[in-house]
Short mmCIF file of C-alpha atoms and ligand atoms in Angstrom, two decimals:
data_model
loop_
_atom_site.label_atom_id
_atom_site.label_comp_id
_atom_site.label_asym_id
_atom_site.label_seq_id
_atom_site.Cartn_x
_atom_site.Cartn_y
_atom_site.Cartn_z
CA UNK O 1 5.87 45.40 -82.97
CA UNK O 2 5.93 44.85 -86.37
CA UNK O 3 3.92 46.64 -89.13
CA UNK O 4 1.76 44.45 -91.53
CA UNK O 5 3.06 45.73 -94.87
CA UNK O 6 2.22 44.59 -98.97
CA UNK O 7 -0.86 42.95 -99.29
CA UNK O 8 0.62 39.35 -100.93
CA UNK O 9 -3.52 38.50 -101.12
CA UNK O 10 -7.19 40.45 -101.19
CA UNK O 11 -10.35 39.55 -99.34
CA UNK O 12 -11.88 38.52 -102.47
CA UNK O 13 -9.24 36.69 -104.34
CA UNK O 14 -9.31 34.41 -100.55
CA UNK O 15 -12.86 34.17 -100.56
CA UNK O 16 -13.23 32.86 -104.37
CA UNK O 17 -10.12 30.42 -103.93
CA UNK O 18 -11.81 29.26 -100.84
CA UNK O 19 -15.23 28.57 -102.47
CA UNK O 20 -13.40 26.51 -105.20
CA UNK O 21 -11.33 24.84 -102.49
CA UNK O 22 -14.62 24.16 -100.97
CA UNK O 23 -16.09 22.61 -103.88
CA UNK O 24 -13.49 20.23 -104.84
CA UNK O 25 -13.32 18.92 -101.76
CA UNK O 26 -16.99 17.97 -101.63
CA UNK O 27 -16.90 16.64 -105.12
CA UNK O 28 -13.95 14.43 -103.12
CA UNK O 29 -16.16 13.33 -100.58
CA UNK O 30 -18.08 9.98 -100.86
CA UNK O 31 -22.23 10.70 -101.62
CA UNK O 32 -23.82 10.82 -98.41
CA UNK O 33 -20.52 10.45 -96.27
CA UNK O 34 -20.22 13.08 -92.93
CA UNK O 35 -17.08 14.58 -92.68
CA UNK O 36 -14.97 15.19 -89.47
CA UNK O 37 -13.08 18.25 -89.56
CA UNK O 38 -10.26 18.72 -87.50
CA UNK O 39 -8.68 22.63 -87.63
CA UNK O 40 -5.45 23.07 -86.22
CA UNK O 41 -5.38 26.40 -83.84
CA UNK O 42 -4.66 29.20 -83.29
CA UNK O 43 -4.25 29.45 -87.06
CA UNK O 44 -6.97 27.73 -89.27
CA UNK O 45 -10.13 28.95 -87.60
CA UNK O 46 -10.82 31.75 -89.71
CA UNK O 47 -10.44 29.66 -93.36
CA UNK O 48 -11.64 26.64 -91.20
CA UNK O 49 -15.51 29.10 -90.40
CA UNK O 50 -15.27 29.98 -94.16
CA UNK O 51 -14.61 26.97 -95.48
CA UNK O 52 -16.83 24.27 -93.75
CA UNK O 53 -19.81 27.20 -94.43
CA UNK O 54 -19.77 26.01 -98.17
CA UNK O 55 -20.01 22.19 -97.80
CA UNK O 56 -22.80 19.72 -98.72
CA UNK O 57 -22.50 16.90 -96.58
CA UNK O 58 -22.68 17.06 -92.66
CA UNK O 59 -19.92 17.79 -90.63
CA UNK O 60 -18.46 16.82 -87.26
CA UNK O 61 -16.09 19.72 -86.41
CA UNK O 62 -12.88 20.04 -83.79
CA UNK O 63 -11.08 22.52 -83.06
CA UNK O 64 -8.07 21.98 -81.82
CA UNK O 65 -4.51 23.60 -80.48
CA UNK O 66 -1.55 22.24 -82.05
CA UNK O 67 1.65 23.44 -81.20
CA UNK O 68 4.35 23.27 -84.35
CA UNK O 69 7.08 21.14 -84.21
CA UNK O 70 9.19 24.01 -84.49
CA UNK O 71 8.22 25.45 -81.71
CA UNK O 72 8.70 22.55 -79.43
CA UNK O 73 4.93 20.83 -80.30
CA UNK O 74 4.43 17.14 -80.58
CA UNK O 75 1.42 17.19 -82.73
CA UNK O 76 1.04 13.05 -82.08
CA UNK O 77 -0.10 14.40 -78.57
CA UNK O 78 -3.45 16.34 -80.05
CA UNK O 79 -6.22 15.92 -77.70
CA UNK O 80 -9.16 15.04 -79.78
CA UNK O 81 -12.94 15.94 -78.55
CA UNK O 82 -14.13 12.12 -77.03
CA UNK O 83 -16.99 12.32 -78.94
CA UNK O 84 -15.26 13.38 -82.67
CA UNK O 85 -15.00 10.79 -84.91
CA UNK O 86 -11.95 9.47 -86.37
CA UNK O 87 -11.85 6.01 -86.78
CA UNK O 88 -13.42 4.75 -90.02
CA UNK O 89 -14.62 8.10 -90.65
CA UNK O 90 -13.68 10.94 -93.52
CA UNK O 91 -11.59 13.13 -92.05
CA UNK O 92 -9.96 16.35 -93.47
CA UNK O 93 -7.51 18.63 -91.44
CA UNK O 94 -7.63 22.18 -91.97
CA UNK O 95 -4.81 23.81 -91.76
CA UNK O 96 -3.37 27.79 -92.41
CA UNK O 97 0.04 27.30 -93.96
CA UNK O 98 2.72 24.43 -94.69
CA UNK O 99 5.72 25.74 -93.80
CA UNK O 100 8.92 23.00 -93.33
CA UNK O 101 5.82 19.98 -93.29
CA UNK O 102 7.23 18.90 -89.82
CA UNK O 103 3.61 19.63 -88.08
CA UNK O 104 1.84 17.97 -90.35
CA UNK O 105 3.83 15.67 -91.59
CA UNK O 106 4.02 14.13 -87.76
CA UNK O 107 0.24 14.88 -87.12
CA UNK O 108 -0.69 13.21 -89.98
CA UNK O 109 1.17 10.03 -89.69
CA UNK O 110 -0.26 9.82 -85.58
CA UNK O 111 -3.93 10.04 -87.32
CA UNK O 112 -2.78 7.99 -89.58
CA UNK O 113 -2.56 5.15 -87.16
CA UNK O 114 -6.14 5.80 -85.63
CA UNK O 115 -7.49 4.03 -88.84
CA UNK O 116 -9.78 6.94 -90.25
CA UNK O 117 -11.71 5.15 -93.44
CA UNK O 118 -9.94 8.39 -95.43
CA UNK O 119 -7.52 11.72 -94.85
CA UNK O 120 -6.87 14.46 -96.57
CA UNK O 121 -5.21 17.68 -95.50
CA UNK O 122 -6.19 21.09 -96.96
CA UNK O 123 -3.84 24.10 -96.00
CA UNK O 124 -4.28 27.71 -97.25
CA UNK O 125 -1.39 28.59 -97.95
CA UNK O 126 1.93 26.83 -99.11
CA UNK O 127 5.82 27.62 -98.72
CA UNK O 128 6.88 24.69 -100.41
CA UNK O 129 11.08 26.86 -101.04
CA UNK O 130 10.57 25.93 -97.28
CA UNK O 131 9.92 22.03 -97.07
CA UNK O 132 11.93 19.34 -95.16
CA UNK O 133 9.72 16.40 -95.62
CA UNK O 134 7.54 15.28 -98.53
CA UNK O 135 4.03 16.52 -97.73
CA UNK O 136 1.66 16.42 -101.24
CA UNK O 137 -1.34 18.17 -98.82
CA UNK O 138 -4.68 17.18 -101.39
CA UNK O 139 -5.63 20.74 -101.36
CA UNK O 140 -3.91 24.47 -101.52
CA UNK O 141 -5.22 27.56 -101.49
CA UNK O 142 -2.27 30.07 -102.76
CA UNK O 143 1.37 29.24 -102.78
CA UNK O 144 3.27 32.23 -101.56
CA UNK O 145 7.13 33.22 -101.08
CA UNK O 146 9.05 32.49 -98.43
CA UNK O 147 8.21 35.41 -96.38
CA UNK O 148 6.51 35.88 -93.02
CA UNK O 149 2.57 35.82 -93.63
CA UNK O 150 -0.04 37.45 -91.45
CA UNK O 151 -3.69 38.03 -91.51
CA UNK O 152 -6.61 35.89 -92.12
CA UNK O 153 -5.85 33.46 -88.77
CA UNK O 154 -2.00 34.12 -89.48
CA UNK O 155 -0.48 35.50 -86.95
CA UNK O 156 3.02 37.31 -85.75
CA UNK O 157 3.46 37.50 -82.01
CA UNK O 158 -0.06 36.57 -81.53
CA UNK O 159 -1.09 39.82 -83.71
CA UNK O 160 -2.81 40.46 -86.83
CA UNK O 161 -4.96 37.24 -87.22
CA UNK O 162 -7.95 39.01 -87.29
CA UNK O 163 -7.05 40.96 -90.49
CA UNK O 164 -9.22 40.11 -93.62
CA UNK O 165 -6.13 39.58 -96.11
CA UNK O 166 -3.60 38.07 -95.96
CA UNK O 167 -0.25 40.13 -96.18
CA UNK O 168 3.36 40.34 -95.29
CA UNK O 169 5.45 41.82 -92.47
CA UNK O 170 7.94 44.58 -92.57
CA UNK O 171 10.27 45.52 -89.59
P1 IMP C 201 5.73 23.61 -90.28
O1 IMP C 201 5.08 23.28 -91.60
O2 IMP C 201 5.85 22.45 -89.34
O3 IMP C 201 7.07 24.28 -90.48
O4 IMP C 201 4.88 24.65 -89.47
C1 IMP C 201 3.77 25.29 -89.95
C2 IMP C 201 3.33 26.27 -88.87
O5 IMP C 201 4.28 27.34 -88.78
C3 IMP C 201 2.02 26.92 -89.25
O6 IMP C 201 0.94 26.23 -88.69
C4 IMP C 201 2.15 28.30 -88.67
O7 IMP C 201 1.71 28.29 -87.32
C5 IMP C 201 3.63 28.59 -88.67
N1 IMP C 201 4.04 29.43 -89.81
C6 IMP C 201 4.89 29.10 -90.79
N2 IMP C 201 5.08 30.13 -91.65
C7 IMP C 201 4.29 31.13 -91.19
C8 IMP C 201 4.05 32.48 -91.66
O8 IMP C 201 4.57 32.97 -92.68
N3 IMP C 201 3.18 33.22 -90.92
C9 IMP C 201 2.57 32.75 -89.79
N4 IMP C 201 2.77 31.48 -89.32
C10 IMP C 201 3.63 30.70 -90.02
MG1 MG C 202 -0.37 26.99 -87.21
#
């Protein structure tokens, strides 16, 4: 196992960025528009919860697992809830980190062609030293080095998501 070591990011500098993230994108969102939320898992359902907690307008939320294309994932296979709304609606992913773009960069393109009215993709954190395809996501929390992240919904090995920072991993 490996130990969590620096914190790259406090509690409070995540929870003020988010707030501000939070804001923009409801000054983003048409008046009186509901938005459908779609968080990719395991990873965005902590700054998914925080997130969505600070918004105006009404909100259809999914949660749903997306494996990265990294790992083997076909993201233009997402199951969506049969009741969430996609087509013509606002939708904004919600996502932890943008890493090489692959995952989104195919998810996005497969949502893409179910005809929402708008998309927009909002990640917490960016590697962009790391990027194969040209992703411009429409909102970023923190850009960070090209180290491995943890904490906050980040995980390594399946650990240390539940940690309230977000920080990086020694050996
Ligand atoms: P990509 O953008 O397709 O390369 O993949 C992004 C996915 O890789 C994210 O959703 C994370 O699951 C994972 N990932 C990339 N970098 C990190 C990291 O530093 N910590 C934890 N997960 C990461
Ligand atoms: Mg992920």
């Amino acid at each position: 196992m490996r130990a969590a070591g620096e914190i790259l990011i406090p509690e409070d500098r995540i929870a003020a960025r988010v707030r501000e993230m939070a804001a923009a994108i409801d000054s983003g969102t048409a008046a009186g528009a509901t938005l459908s939320v779609l968080a990719l898992l395991d990873g965005a359902f902590m700054f998914c919860a925080d997130l969505i907690r600070h918004f105006k307008s009404p909100v259809h939320l999914a949660m749903v697992p997306v494996r990265s294309v990294a790992r083997g994932g076909d993201p233009s296979r997402i199951r969506l809830p049969e009741l969430f709304p996609v087509k013509g609606a606002d939708l904004l992913v919600v996502e932890d980190i943008l890493d090489t773009g692959q995952t989104l960069d195919s998810l996005s393109r497969h949502l893409r062609s179910l005809e929402p009215r708008s998309l927009r993709i909002a990640v917490l954190l960016d590697k962009p030293s790391r990027r194969e395809v040209t992703l411009e996501p429409d909102y970023i929390g923190f850009e960070v080095p090209d180290r491995w992240v943890v904490g906050y919904g980040l995980d390594d090995g399946g650990l240390y998501r539940n940690l309230p920072y977000i920080a990086t991993i020694g050996d």
